[in-house]
mmCIF file of C-alpha atoms and ligand atoms in Angstrom:
data_model
loop_
_atom_site.group_PDB
_atom_site.id
_atom_site.type_symbol
_atom_site.label_atom_id
_atom_site.label_comp_id
_atom_site.label_asym_id
_atom_site.label_seq_id
_atom_site.Cartn_x
_atom_site.Cartn_y
_atom_site.Cartn_z
ATOM 1 C CA MET A 1 -145.053 -82.705 -62.795
ATOM 2 C CA GLU A 2 -142.150 -85.076 -62.533
ATOM 3 C CA ILE A 3 -143.058 -88.689 -62.768
ATOM 4 C CA GLY A 4 -139.899 -89.776 -64.529
ATOM 5 C CA ASN A 5 -138.405 -91.479 -61.479
ATOM 6 C CA PHE A 6 -141.680 -93.104 -60.446
ATOM 7 C CA LEU A 7 -140.458 -96.393 -61.784
ATOM 8 C CA PRO A 8 -136.966 -97.366 -60.670
ATOM 9 C CA ASP A 9 -134.658 -99.385 -62.908
ATOM 10 C CA ASN A 10 -133.735 -102.961 -62.177
ATOM 11 C CA GLN A 11 -136.793 -103.725 -59.990
ATOM 12 C CA GLU A 12 -138.854 -105.738 -62.476
ATOM 13 C CA ARG A 13 -139.043 -108.767 -60.192
ATOM 14 C CA LEU A 14 -140.443 -106.652 -57.368
ATOM 15 C CA LEU A 15 -142.885 -104.856 -59.660
ATOM 16 C CA GLY A 16 -144.135 -108.272 -60.738
ATOM 17 C CA TYR A 17 -144.862 -109.172 -57.089
ATOM 18 C CA LEU A 18 -146.685 -105.894 -56.520
ATOM 19 C CA HIS A 19 -148.938 -106.499 -59.506
ATOM 20 C CA ARG A 20 -149.751 -109.993 -58.289
ATOM 21 C CA LEU A 21 -150.620 -108.629 -54.845
ATOM 22 C CA GLN A 22 -152.806 -105.865 -56.199
ATOM 23 C CA GLY A 23 -156.059 -107.862 -56.131
ATOM 24 C CA ASN A 24 -155.623 -108.811 -52.497
ATOM 25 C CA PRO A 25 -153.226 -106.297 -50.961
ATOM 26 C CA PRO A 26 -151.589 -107.207 -47.639
ATOM 27 C CA GLY A 27 -152.509 -104.980 -44.699
ATOM 28 C CA VAL A 28 -148.860 -104.111 -44.195
ATOM 29 C CA LEU A 29 -146.288 -104.225 -46.947
ATOM 30 C CA LEU A 30 -142.647 -103.828 -45.916
ATOM 31 C CA LEU A 31 -140.160 -102.930 -48.638
ATOM 32 C CA GLU A 32 -136.488 -103.321 -47.730
ATOM 33 C CA GLY A 33 -133.230 -103.209 -49.652
ATOM 34 C CA GLY A 34 -132.273 -101.054 -52.633
ATOM 35 C CA CYS A 35 -131.707 -97.374 -51.895
ATOM 36 C CA GLU A 36 -133.960 -94.839 -50.242
ATOM 37 C CA GLU A 37 -134.945 -93.266 -53.552
ATOM 38 C CA ASP A 38 -136.034 -96.604 -55.026
ATOM 39 C CA ARG A 39 -137.968 -97.629 -51.933
ATOM 40 C CA SER A 40 -139.752 -94.315 -51.878
ATOM 41 C CA ALA A 41 -140.586 -94.551 -55.592
ATOM 42 C CA LEU A 42 -141.954 -98.073 -55.152
ATOM 43 C CA GLY A 43 -144.016 -97.012 -52.129
ATOM 44 C CA SER A 44 -145.700 -94.369 -54.303
ATOM 45 C CA TYR A 45 -146.020 -96.846 -57.156
ATOM 46 C CA TRP A 46 -147.825 -99.305 -54.892
ATOM 47 C CA ALA A 47 -150.223 -96.597 -53.688
ATOM 48 C CA ALA A 48 -150.903 -95.624 -57.322
ATOM 49 C CA LEU A 49 -151.371 -99.263 -58.321
ATOM 50 C CA LEU A 50 -154.071 -99.612 -55.666
ATOM 51 C CA ASN A 51 -155.811 -96.308 -56.353
ATOM 52 C CA CYS A 52 -155.516 -95.661 -60.094
ATOM 53 C CA ARG A 53 -158.835 -96.468 -61.796
ATOM 54 C CA GLU A 54 -157.513 -96.636 -65.353
ATOM 55 C CA GLU A 55 -157.533 -99.851 -67.315
ATOM 56 C CA ASN A 56 -153.905 -100.822 -66.681
ATOM 57 C CA PRO A 57 -153.040 -99.303 -63.336
ATOM 58 C CA PRO A 58 -150.974 -97.474 -62.460
ATOM 59 C CA CYS A 59 -151.229 -95.442 -65.669
ATOM 60 C CA LEU A 60 -148.866 -92.837 -64.153
ATOM 61 C CA SER A 61 -150.661 -90.078 -66.046
ATOM 62 C CA CYS A 62 -154.214 -89.764 -64.654
ATOM 63 C CA SER A 63 -154.900 -87.175 -61.976
ATOM 64 C CA THR A 64 -154.837 -89.814 -59.212
ATOM 65 C CA CYS A 65 -151.394 -91.066 -60.238
ATOM 66 C CA ARG A 66 -150.054 -87.547 -60.618
ATOM 67 C CA GLN A 67 -151.428 -86.444 -57.277
ATOM 68 C CA ILE A 68 -149.940 -89.477 -55.537
ATOM 69 C CA LYS A 69 -146.585 -88.750 -57.096
ATOM 70 C CA ALA A 70 -146.814 -85.155 -55.925
ATOM 71 C CA GLY A 71 -147.785 -86.308 -52.430
ATOM 72 C CA VAL A 72 -151.156 -84.531 -52.437
ATOM 73 C CA PHE A 73 -153.669 -87.329 -53.065
ATOM 74 C CA ARG A 74 -156.207 -87.338 -50.259
ATOM 75 C CA ASP A 75 -156.216 -91.097 -49.659
ATOM 76 C CA VAL A 76 -152.445 -91.510 -49.513
ATOM 77 C CA TYR A 77 -150.547 -90.245 -46.488
ATOM 78 C CA PHE A 78 -146.781 -90.010 -46.452
ATOM 79 C CA PHE A 79 -144.743 -89.977 -43.271
ATOM 80 C CA ASP A 80 -141.004 -89.448 -43.229
ATOM 81 C CA GLY A 81 -139.031 -90.999 -40.391
ATOM 82 C CA SER A 82 -135.687 -89.791 -41.725
ATOM 83 C CA GLN A 83 -135.527 -86.490 -39.857
ATOM 84 C CA ASP A 84 -137.227 -87.511 -36.655
ATOM 85 C CA SER A 85 -140.100 -85.527 -38.076
ATOM 86 C CA VAL A 86 -143.010 -87.892 -37.475
ATOM 87 C CA LYS A 87 -144.949 -86.595 -34.516
ATOM 88 C CA ILE A 88 -146.597 -89.038 -32.196
ATOM 89 C CA ASP A 89 -149.842 -87.052 -32.554
ATOM 90 C CA GLU A 90 -149.834 -87.632 -36.316
ATOM 91 C CA VAL A 91 -149.486 -91.367 -35.819
ATOM 92 C CA ARG A 92 -152.296 -91.310 -33.265
ATOM 93 C CA GLN A 93 -154.521 -89.567 -35.837
ATOM 94 C CA ILE A 94 -154.209 -92.658 -38.037
ATOM 95 C CA ARG A 95 -156.568 -94.591 -35.784
ATOM 96 C CA ARG A 96 -159.275 -91.995 -36.270
ATOM 97 C CA MET A 97 -158.730 -91.760 -40.036
ATOM 98 C CA MET A 98 -158.867 -95.535 -40.451
ATOM 99 C CA GLY A 99 -162.463 -95.566 -39.259
ATOM 100 C CA GLU A 100 -163.582 -93.106 -41.935
ATOM 101 C CA LYS A 101 -164.395 -94.012 -45.514
ATOM 102 C CA PRO A 102 -161.638 -93.264 -48.034
ATOM 103 C CA GLU A 103 -162.465 -90.213 -50.185
ATOM 104 C CA TYR A 104 -162.057 -92.011 -53.507
ATOM 105 C CA GLY A 105 -162.931 -95.581 -52.696
ATOM 106 C CA GLY A 106 -159.483 -96.563 -51.455
ATOM 107 C CA PRO A 107 -157.686 -98.414 -50.232
ATOM 108 C CA ARG A 108 -156.282 -95.583 -48.180
ATOM 109 C CA CYS A 109 -152.501 -95.927 -47.923
ATOM 110 C CA PHE A 110 -150.247 -94.869 -45.076
ATOM 111 C CA VAL A 111 -146.683 -94.830 -46.380
ATOM 112 C CA PHE A 112 -143.800 -94.604 -43.893
ATOM 113 C CA ASN A 113 -140.552 -93.622 -45.548
ATOM 114 C CA GLU A 114 -137.404 -94.535 -43.532
ATOM 115 C CA ALA A 115 -139.678 -96.100 -40.915
ATOM 116 C CA GLN A 116 -136.654 -97.145 -38.863
ATOM 117 C CA GLY A 117 -136.330 -93.473 -37.870
ATOM 118 C CA LEU A 118 -139.645 -93.409 -36.019
ATOM 119 C CA THR A 119 -139.367 -92.677 -32.314
ATOM 120 C CA VAL A 120 -140.194 -95.572 -30.010
ATOM 121 C CA SER A 121 -143.483 -93.962 -29.027
ATOM 122 C CA ALA A 122 -144.456 -93.316 -32.659
ATOM 123 C CA ALA A 123 -143.539 -96.905 -33.612
ATOM 124 C CA ASN A 124 -145.607 -98.271 -30.731
ATOM 125 C CA SER A 125 -148.556 -96.141 -31.707
ATOM 126 C CA LEU A 126 -148.223 -97.375 -35.280
ATOM 127 C CA LEU A 127 -148.147 -100.948 -33.995
ATOM 128 C CA LYS A 128 -151.495 -100.381 -32.274
ATOM 129 C CA SER A 129 -152.997 -99.334 -35.605
ATOM 130 C CA LEU A 130 -151.623 -102.440 -37.300
ATOM 131 C CA GLU A 131 -152.936 -104.697 -34.571
ATOM 132 C CA GLU A 132 -156.555 -103.719 -35.159
ATOM 133 C CA PRO A 133 -156.857 -103.324 -38.896
ATOM 134 C CA PHE A 134 -159.824 -101.666 -40.560
ATOM 135 C CA PRO A 135 -160.735 -102.840 -44.056
ATOM 136 C CA GLY A 136 -159.933 -100.257 -46.696
ATOM 137 C CA ASN A 137 -156.632 -99.192 -45.114
ATOM 138 C CA VAL A 138 -153.179 -100.461 -45.979
ATOM 139 C CA PHE A 139 -149.735 -99.617 -44.660
ATOM 140 C CA VAL A 140 -146.378 -99.448 -46.369
ATOM 141 C CA LEU A 141 -143.163 -99.500 -44.357
ATOM 142 C CA LEU A 142 -139.974 -98.547 -46.204
ATOM 143 C CA VAL A 143 -136.697 -99.463 -44.489
ATOM 144 C CA PRO A 144 -133.102 -100.302 -45.506
ATOM 145 C CA LEU A 145 -133.318 -103.650 -43.676
ATOM 146 C CA ARG A 146 -136.176 -105.262 -41.790
ATOM 147 C CA SER A 147 -133.923 -105.817 -38.766
ATOM 148 C CA ARG A 148 -133.984 -102.072 -38.076
ATOM 149 C CA LEU A 149 -137.680 -102.168 -37.155
ATOM 150 C CA LEU A 150 -139.411 -103.471 -34.064
ATOM 151 C CA PRO A 151 -139.795 -107.225 -34.604
ATOM 152 C CA THR A 152 -143.496 -106.845 -33.775
ATOM 153 C CA LEU A 153 -143.890 -104.504 -36.766
ATOM 154 C CA VAL A 154 -142.024 -106.890 -39.062
ATOM 155 C CA SER A 155 -144.065 -109.894 -37.966
ATOM 156 C CA ARG A 156 -147.248 -108.130 -39.129
ATOM 157 C CA SER A 157 -145.794 -107.289 -42.531
ATOM 158 C CA MET A 158 -145.392 -108.958 -45.848
ATOM 159 C CA VAL A 159 -141.718 -108.343 -46.636
ATOM 160 C CA LEU A 160 -140.354 -107.813 -50.148
ATOM 161 C CA THR A 161 -136.684 -107.113 -50.846
ATOM 162 C CA LEU A 162 -135.587 -104.712 -53.581
ATOM 163 C CA ASN A 163 -132.542 -105.274 -55.731
ATOM 164 C CA TRP A 164 -129.594 -103.136 -54.866
ATOM 165 C CA ARG A 165 -128.461 -100.814 -57.610
ATOM 166 C CA LYS A 166 -125.531 -101.996 -59.622
ATOM 167 C CA GLU A 167 -122.541 -99.759 -59.195
ATOM 168 C CA GLU A 168 -120.460 -98.663 -62.149
ATOM 169 C CA GLY A 169 -118.298 -101.487 -63.465
ATOM 170 C CA GLU A 170 -115.030 -99.884 -62.488
ATOM 171 C CA GLU A 171 -116.141 -99.166 -58.974
ATOM 172 C CA GLU A 172 -117.529 -102.629 -58.620
ATOM 173 C CA ASP A 173 -114.091 -104.083 -59.248
ATOM 174 C CA SER A 174 -112.500 -101.969 -56.569
ATOM 175 C CA VAL A 175 -115.305 -102.742 -54.122
ATOM 176 C CA LEU A 176 -114.819 -106.455 -54.768
ATOM 177 C CA LYS A 177 -111.077 -106.115 -54.235
ATOM 178 C CA TRP A 178 -111.620 -104.507 -50.832
ATOM 179 C CA GLU A 179 -114.283 -107.026 -49.975
ATOM 180 C CA GLY A 180 -111.624 -109.702 -50.581
ATOM 181 C CA CYS A 181 -109.186 -107.839 -48.290
ATOM 182 C CA LEU A 182 -111.781 -107.680 -45.518
ATOM 183 C CA LEU A 183 -112.623 -111.354 -45.811
ATOM 184 C CA GLU A 184 -108.974 -112.318 -45.619
ATOM 185 C CA PHE A 185 -108.509 -110.064 -42.608
ATOM 186 C CA TRP A 186 -111.525 -111.528 -40.791
ATOM 187 C CA ARG A 187 -110.319 -115.048 -41.457
ATOM 188 C CA THR A 188 -106.610 -114.590 -40.785
ATOM 189 C CA GLY A 189 -106.130 -111.210 -39.108
ATOM 190 C CA GLN A 190 -103.918 -110.185 -42.022
ATOM 191 C CA GLY A 191 -104.037 -108.511 -45.383
ATOM 192 C CA LEU A 192 -105.793 -105.277 -44.516
ATOM 193 C CA PHE A 193 -103.581 -102.664 -42.912
ATOM 194 C CA GLU A 194 -100.814 -102.959 -45.471
ATOM 195 C CA HIS A 195 -103.444 -101.987 -48.034
ATOM 196 C CA THR A 196 -105.231 -99.256 -46.080
ATOM 197 C CA SER A 197 -101.940 -97.571 -45.188
ATOM 198 C CA ARG A 198 -100.850 -97.391 -48.815
ATOM 199 C CA LYS A 199 -103.994 -96.816 -50.763
ATOM 200 C CA LYS A 200 -104.945 -93.255 -51.534
ATOM 201 C CA GLU A 201 -107.971 -94.439 -53.503
ATOM 202 C CA LEU A 202 -109.876 -95.220 -50.329
ATOM 203 C CA ASP A 203 -112.126 -92.186 -50.289
ATOM 204 C CA ARG A 204 -115.484 -91.661 -48.657
ATOM 205 C CA ASN A 205 -117.530 -92.931 -51.605
ATOM 206 C CA LEU A 206 -115.520 -96.092 -51.978
ATOM 207 C CA VAL A 207 -115.731 -96.870 -48.262
ATOM 208 C CA ARG A 208 -119.477 -96.263 -48.391
ATOM 209 C CA SER A 209 -119.776 -98.699 -51.306
ATOM 210 C CA ILE A 210 -117.688 -101.287 -49.434
ATOM 211 C CA VAL A 211 -119.921 -100.988 -46.363
ATOM 212 C CA LEU A 212 -123.090 -101.222 -48.474
ATOM 213 C CA CYS A 213 -121.651 -104.261 -50.204
ATOM 214 C CA SER A 214 -121.046 -105.923 -46.815
ATOM 215 C CA GLN A 215 -124.621 -105.156 -45.758
ATOM 216 C CA ARG A 216 -125.942 -106.668 -48.940
ATOM 217 C CA ASN A 217 -123.878 -109.837 -48.415
ATOM 218 C CA LEU A 218 -125.019 -110.022 -44.818
ATOM 219 C CA LEU A 219 -128.672 -109.777 -45.787
ATOM 220 C CA GLN A 220 -128.263 -112.395 -48.486
ATOM 221 C CA ALA A 221 -126.623 -114.734 -45.991
ATOM 222 C CA MET A 222 -129.502 -114.088 -43.560
ATOM 223 C CA SER A 223 -131.998 -115.113 -46.186
ATOM 224 C CA GLY A 224 -130.033 -118.330 -46.735
ATOM 225 C CA ARG A 225 -128.423 -117.367 -50.021
ATOM 226 C CA ALA A 226 -124.748 -118.305 -50.017
ATOM 227 C CA GLU A 227 -123.843 -117.462 -53.581
ATOM 228 C CA GLY A 228 -120.306 -116.220 -53.046
ATOM 229 C CA ALA A 229 -117.413 -116.362 -50.619
ATOM 230 C CA ALA A 230 -118.639 -113.320 -48.702
ATOM 231 C CA GLN A 231 -122.160 -114.653 -48.172
ATOM 232 C CA GLN A 232 -120.696 -118.008 -47.102
ATOM 233 C CA PHE A 233 -118.430 -116.205 -44.660
ATOM 234 C CA TRP A 234 -121.398 -114.433 -43.066
ATOM 235 C CA LEU A 235 -123.437 -117.595 -42.994
ATOM 236 C CA ASP A 236 -120.642 -119.251 -40.962
ATOM 237 C CA SER A 237 -120.003 -116.205 -38.786
ATOM 238 C CA LEU A 238 -123.626 -115.647 -37.868
ATOM 239 C CA GLN A 239 -123.353 -118.630 -35.561
ATOM 240 C CA ARG A 240 -120.957 -116.591 -33.448
ATOM 241 C CA VAL A 241 -122.088 -113.009 -33.867
ATOM 242 C CA SER A 242 -125.636 -111.770 -34.190
ATOM 243 C CA PHE A 243 -126.954 -110.329 -37.402
ATOM 244 C CA GLY A 244 -128.347 -107.290 -35.571
ATOM 245 C CA ARG A 245 -124.980 -106.495 -34.055
ATOM 246 C CA VAL A 246 -123.104 -106.505 -37.371
ATOM 247 C CA ASP A 247 -125.911 -104.738 -39.188
ATOM 248 C CA GLY A 248 -126.016 -102.069 -36.468
ATOM 249 C CA LEU A 249 -122.258 -101.534 -36.792
ATOM 250 C CA LEU A 250 -122.415 -101.166 -40.571
ATOM 251 C CA ASP A 251 -125.340 -98.780 -40.204
ATOM 252 C CA LYS A 252 -123.357 -96.686 -37.730
ATOM 253 C CA ALA A 253 -120.406 -96.653 -40.142
ATOM 254 C CA LEU A 254 -122.635 -95.319 -42.931
ATOM 255 C CA GLU A 255 -123.904 -92.625 -40.616
ATOM 256 C CA ILE A 256 -120.500 -91.406 -39.470
ATOM 257 C CA LEU A 257 -119.227 -91.410 -43.050
ATOM 258 C CA ASN A 258 -121.567 -88.447 -43.528
ATOM 259 C CA TYR A 259 -119.472 -86.416 -41.101
ATOM 260 C CA GLN A 260 -115.914 -85.174 -41.352
ATOM 261 C CA THR A 261 -114.446 -88.531 -40.463
ATOM 262 C CA ASN A 262 -111.433 -90.193 -41.967
ATOM 263 C CA PRO A 263 -112.964 -92.894 -44.199
ATOM 264 C CA VAL A 264 -109.909 -95.158 -43.877
ATOM 265 C CA MET A 265 -110.323 -95.150 -40.103
ATOM 266 C CA VAL A 266 -114.019 -95.962 -40.441
ATOM 267 C CA LEU A 267 -113.178 -98.992 -42.573
ATOM 268 C CA GLU A 268 -110.469 -100.132 -40.167
ATOM 269 C CA TRP A 269 -112.828 -99.621 -37.264
ATOM 270 C CA ILE A 270 -115.527 -101.930 -38.628
ATOM 271 C CA ALA A 271 -112.894 -104.440 -39.773
ATOM 272 C CA VAL A 272 -111.390 -104.702 -36.273
ATOM 273 C CA LYS A 273 -114.751 -104.746 -34.471
ATOM 274 C CA ILE A 274 -116.015 -107.630 -36.547
ATOM 275 C CA TRP A 275 -112.674 -109.444 -36.284
ATOM 276 C CA VAL A 276 -112.939 -109.246 -32.485
ATOM 277 C CA TRP A 277 -116.604 -110.309 -32.396
ATOM 278 C CA ILE A 278 -116.164 -113.436 -34.442
ATOM 279 C CA ARG A 279 -113.399 -114.534 -32.049
ATOM 280 C CA GLU A 280 -115.254 -113.844 -28.812
HETATM 281 ZN ZN1 LIG B 1 -153.516 -93.585 -63.093
#
């Protein structure tokens, strides 16, 4: 049984929140930020925290904890929205299950990994379940950013934001350098193409890191944190272009980077789109 990655690194602040919420768990907990692996690990951790009956839960070694980790505990249901695999019928079943007593005392947990991938009908059915809560049932929604969910789902959730993983030091420098290029380009229309046309270093992974870095800055600006030049830039720009629009574009860029696209063109594409939007 692998429980080594149950507890992600660099999420102590969030773990502290979860432990404080344990005594009075919110009906819907939304975890955003970080990476998919960390969100998924924390979703399982939360379910174990609520269901483990050892002295200092979650002990991560009792049969409850191990079964939750393996995805076979009878009071914890996992749904995965990432491959369009959640069937509307399964979500409808939730209503029926909520009325029954949990097998082991509960609370019963319904964990939705990559919940932004739910179909509209599945998301609406889920919303119905959240609207009429039954005691003894809690929900966990795991998403990259809350803006990717129906606002009606978000408004029923307690939202906690994970830390993003720190990249390797070397890569971080190059990401910051490109972030500077993008900011200059968005402000002045210059300072990007002379770099993209010359630089061979701009591979798929680096472009992905640059896009993720922009998303992180955007989210920080949205939550009112203007710690650096990039966050300040977004804070100013969000008066002219909507958060959802930029976030959607960056999300699309991450998706097409998975295909046989030219990463330099993907970077130039988002750079130009945003440049145009903030001048509209
Ligand atoms: Zn345990």
